[in-house]
Short mmCIF file of C-alpha atoms in Angstrom, two decimals:
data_model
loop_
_atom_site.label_atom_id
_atom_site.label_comp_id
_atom_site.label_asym_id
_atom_site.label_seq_id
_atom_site.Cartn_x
_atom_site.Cartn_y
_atom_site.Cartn_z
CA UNK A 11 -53.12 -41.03 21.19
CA UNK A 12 -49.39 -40.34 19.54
CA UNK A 13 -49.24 -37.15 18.22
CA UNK A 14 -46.52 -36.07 15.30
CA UNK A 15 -43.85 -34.96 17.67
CA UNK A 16 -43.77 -38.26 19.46
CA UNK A 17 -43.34 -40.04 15.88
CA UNK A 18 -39.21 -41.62 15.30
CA UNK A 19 -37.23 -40.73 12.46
CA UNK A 20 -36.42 -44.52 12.33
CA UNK A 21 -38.32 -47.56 13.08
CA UNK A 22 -38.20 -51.51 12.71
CA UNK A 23 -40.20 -52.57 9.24
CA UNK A 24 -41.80 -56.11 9.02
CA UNK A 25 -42.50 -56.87 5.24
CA UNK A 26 -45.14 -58.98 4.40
CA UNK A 27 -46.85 -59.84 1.55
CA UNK A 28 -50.73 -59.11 1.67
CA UNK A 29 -50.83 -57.97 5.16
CA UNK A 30 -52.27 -54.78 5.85
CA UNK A 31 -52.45 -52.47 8.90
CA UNK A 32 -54.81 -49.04 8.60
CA UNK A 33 -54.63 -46.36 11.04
CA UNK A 34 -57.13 -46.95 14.09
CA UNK A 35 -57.21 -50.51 12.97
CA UNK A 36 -55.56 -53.53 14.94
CA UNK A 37 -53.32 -56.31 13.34
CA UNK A 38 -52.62 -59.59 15.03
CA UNK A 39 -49.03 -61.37 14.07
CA UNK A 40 -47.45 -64.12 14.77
CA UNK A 41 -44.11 -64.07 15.43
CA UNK A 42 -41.30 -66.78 15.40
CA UNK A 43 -38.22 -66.19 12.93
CA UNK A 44 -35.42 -65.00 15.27
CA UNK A 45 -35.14 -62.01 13.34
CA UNK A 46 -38.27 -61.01 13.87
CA UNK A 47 -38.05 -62.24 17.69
CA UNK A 48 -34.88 -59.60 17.76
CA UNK A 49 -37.55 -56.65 16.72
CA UNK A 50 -39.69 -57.39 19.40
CA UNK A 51 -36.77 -57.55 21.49
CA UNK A 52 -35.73 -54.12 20.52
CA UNK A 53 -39.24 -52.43 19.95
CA UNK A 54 -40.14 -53.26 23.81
CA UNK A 55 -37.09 -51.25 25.34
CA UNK A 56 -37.95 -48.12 22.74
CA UNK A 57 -40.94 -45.46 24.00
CA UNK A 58 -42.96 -45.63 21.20
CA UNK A 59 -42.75 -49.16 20.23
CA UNK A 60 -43.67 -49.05 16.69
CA UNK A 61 -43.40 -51.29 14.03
CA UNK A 62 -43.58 -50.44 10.41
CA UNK A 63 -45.87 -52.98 8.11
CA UNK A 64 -44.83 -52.38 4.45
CA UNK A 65 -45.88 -54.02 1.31
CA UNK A 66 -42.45 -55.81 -0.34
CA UNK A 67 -41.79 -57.05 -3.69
CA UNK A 68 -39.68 -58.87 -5.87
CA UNK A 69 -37.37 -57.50 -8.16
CA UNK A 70 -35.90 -59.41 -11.69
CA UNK A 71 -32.87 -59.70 -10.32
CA UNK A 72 -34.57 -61.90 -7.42
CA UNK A 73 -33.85 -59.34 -4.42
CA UNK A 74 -36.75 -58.12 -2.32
CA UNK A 75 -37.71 -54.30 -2.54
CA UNK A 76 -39.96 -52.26 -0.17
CA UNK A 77 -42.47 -50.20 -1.23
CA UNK A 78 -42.61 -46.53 -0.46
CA UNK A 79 -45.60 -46.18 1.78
CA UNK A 80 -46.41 -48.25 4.71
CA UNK A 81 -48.19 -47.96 7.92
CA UNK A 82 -46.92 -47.96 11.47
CA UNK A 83 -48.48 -50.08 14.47
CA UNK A 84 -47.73 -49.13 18.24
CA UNK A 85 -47.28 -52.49 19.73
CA UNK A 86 -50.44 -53.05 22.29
CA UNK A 87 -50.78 -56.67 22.98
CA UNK A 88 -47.97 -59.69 22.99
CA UNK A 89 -48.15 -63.18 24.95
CA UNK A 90 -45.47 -65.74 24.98
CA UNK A 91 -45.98 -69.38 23.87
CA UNK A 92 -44.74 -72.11 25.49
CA UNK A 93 -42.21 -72.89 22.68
CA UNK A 94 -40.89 -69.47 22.33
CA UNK A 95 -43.35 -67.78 19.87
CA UNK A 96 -44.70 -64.56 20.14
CA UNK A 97 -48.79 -63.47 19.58
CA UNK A 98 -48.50 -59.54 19.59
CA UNK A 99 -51.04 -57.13 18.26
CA UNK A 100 -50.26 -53.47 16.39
CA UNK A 101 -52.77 -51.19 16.32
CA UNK A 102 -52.14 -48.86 13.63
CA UNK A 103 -51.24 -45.08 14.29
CA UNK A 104 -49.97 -43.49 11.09
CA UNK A 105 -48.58 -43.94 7.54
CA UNK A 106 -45.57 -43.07 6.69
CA UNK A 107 -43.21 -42.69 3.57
CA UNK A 108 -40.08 -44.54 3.26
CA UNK A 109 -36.74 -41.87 2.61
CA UNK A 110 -34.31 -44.91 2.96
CA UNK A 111 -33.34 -48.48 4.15
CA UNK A 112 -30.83 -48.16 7.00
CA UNK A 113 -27.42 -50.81 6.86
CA UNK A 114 -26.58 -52.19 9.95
CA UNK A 115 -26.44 -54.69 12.65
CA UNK A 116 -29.83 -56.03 13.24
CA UNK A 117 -31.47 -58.84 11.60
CA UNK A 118 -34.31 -57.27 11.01
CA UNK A 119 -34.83 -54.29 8.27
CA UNK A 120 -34.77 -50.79 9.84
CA UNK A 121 -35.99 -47.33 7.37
CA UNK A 122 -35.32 -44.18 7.73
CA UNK A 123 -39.05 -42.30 7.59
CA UNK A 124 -41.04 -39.14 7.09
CA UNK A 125 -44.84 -38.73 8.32
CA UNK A 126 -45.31 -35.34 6.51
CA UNK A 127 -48.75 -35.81 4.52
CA UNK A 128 -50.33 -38.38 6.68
CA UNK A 129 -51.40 -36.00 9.57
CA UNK A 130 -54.92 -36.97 9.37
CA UNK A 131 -54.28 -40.63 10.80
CA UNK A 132 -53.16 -39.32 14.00
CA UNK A 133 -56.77 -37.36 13.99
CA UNK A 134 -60.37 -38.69 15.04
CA UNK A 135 -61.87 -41.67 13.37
CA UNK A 136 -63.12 -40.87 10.06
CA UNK A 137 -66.49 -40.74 8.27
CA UNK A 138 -67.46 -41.80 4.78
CA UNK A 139 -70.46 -39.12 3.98
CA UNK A 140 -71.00 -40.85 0.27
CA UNK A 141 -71.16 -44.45 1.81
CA UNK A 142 -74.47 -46.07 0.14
CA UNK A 143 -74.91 -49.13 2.88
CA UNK A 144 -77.86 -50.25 1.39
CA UNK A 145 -75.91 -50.79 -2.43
CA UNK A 146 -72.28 -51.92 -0.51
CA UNK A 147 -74.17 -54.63 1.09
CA UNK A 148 -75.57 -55.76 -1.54
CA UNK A 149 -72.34 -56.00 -3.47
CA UNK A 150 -70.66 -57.40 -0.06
CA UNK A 151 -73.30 -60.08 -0.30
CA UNK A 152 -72.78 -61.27 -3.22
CA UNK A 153 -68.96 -61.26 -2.84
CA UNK A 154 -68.90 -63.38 0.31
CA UNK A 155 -71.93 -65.67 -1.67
CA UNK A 156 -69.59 -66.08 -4.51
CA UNK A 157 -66.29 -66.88 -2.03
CA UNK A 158 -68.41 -68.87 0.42
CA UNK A 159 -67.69 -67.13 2.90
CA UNK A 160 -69.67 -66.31 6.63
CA UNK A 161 -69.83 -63.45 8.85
CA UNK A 162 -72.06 -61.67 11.39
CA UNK A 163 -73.90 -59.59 9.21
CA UNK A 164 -75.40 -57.92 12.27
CA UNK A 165 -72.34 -56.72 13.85
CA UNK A 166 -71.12 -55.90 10.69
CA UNK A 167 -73.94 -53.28 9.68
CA UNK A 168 -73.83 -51.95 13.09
CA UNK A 169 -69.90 -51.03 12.56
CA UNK A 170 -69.29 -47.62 12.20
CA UNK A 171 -67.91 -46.68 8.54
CA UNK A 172 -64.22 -46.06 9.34
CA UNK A 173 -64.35 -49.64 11.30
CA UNK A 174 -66.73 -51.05 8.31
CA UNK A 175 -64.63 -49.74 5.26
CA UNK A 176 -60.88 -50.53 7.15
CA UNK A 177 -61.85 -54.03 8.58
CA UNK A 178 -62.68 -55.20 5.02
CA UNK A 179 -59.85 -53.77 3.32
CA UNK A 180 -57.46 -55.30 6.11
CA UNK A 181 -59.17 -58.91 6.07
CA UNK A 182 -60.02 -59.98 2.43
CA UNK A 183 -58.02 -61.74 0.01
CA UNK A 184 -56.60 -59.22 -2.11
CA UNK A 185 -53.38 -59.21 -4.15
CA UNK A 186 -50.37 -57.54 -2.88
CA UNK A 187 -50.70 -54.62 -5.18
CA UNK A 188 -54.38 -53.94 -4.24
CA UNK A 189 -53.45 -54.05 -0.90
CA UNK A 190 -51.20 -51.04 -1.26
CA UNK A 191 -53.65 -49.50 -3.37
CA UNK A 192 -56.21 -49.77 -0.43
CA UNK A 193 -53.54 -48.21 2.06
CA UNK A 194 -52.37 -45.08 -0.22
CA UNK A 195 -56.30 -44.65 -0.44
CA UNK A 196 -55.97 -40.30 0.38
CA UNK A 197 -59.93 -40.72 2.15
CA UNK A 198 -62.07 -42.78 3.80
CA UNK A 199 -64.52 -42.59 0.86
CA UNK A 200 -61.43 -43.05 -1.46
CA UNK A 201 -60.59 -46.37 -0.13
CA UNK A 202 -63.95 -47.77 -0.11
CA UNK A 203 -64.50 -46.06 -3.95
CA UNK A 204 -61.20 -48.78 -4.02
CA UNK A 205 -62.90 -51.83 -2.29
CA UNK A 206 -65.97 -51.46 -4.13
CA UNK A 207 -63.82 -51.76 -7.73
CA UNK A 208 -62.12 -54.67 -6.11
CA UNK A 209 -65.15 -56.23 -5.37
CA UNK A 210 -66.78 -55.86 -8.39
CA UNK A 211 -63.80 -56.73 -10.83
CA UNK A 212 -63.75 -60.41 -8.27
CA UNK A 213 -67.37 -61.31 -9.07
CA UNK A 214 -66.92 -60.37 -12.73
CA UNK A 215 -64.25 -63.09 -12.76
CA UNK A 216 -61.24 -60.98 -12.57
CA UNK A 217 -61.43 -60.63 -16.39
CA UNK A 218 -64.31 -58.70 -17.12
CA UNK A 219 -66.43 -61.23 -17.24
CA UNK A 220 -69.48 -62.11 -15.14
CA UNK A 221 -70.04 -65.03 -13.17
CA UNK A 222 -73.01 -67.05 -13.70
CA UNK A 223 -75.38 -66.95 -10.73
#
């Protein structure tokens, strides 16, 4: 486990939309744009060979901005493909707040961070004392009923509720901007408060309205 003093002032950010990474949590990626080829490159010959997943946007104007708050993966897993591709996997270690985006010479987008309020993601896995499982599965039913979607509902009751609460957030189809809602989530029981609205407002249409059954 990293603890705050092993944490870099700067690291390598890959932005992209609707991908999330939660502390504790794992993130595969595929990786193939020589840019992003270059960050491997680079993150391999540092010690703590992070990677910073952040949330972008678009601006009027048409340029791309970042959004403050993103979460940083220690790079665990990668494989090479026989055409030059890259499978890697981050597993997530802390948030962080973005002071500023670094000019320079690499490809690839490089901030300038602070990790002062997220202390708690470098801590033991979490608990969610107000989780109802009995009423979230119910609701999680109905969602993946109404999306046609599967899953191994066994495996999935039996997941502790850090794993339970940050596996969901990280997986579903959610816009952009919930997905940075879910990740500034202050709590455990905060971000599933979160997932639960999300679900809901889905199977009421996304309008307020309900869905006929």
């Amino acid at each position: 486990m990293m603890k705050a003093a092993d944490l870099p002032d700067v690291i390598p950010v890959f932005p992209l939309p609707g991908a999330l990474l939660l502390p504790r949590a794992r993130l595969p990626l595929h990786l193939f744009e020589p840019r992003y080829l270059a960050m491997l490159d680079d993150t391999l010959k540092t010690s703590h060979r992070l990677i910073g997943m952040i949330q972008p946007y678009d601006q009027p104007d048409g340029t791309s901005r970042l959004n403050t708050i993103g979460c940083a993966g220690r790079l665990t897993q990668f494989s090479e493909t026989e055409d030059g591709r890259y499978m890697i996997t981050l597993s997530g270690i802390s948030r962080y707040r973005v002071k500023q985006e670094l000019d320079g010479f690499t490809p690839y987008r490089r901030c300038e961070v602070e990790w002062t309020g997220f202390e708690r993601d470098l801590g033991p896995t979490d608990s969610d004392k107000g989780l109802d499982r009995g009423r979230f599965f119910d609701l999680l039913g109905r969602y993946f009923a109404e999306r046609q979607l599967d899953t191994d509902w066994d495996t999935l009751k039996e997941a502790e509720d850090e794993l339970l609460i940050n596996s969901l957030s990280m997986l579903l189809r959610f816009d952009p901007e919930d997905k940075q809602a879910l990740l500034e989530a202050p709590s455990l029981s905060t971000r599933r408060e979160t997932l639960v609205t999300l679900l809901e407002y889905t199977l009421r249409g996304g309008n307020g309205k309900e869905i006929m059954q």
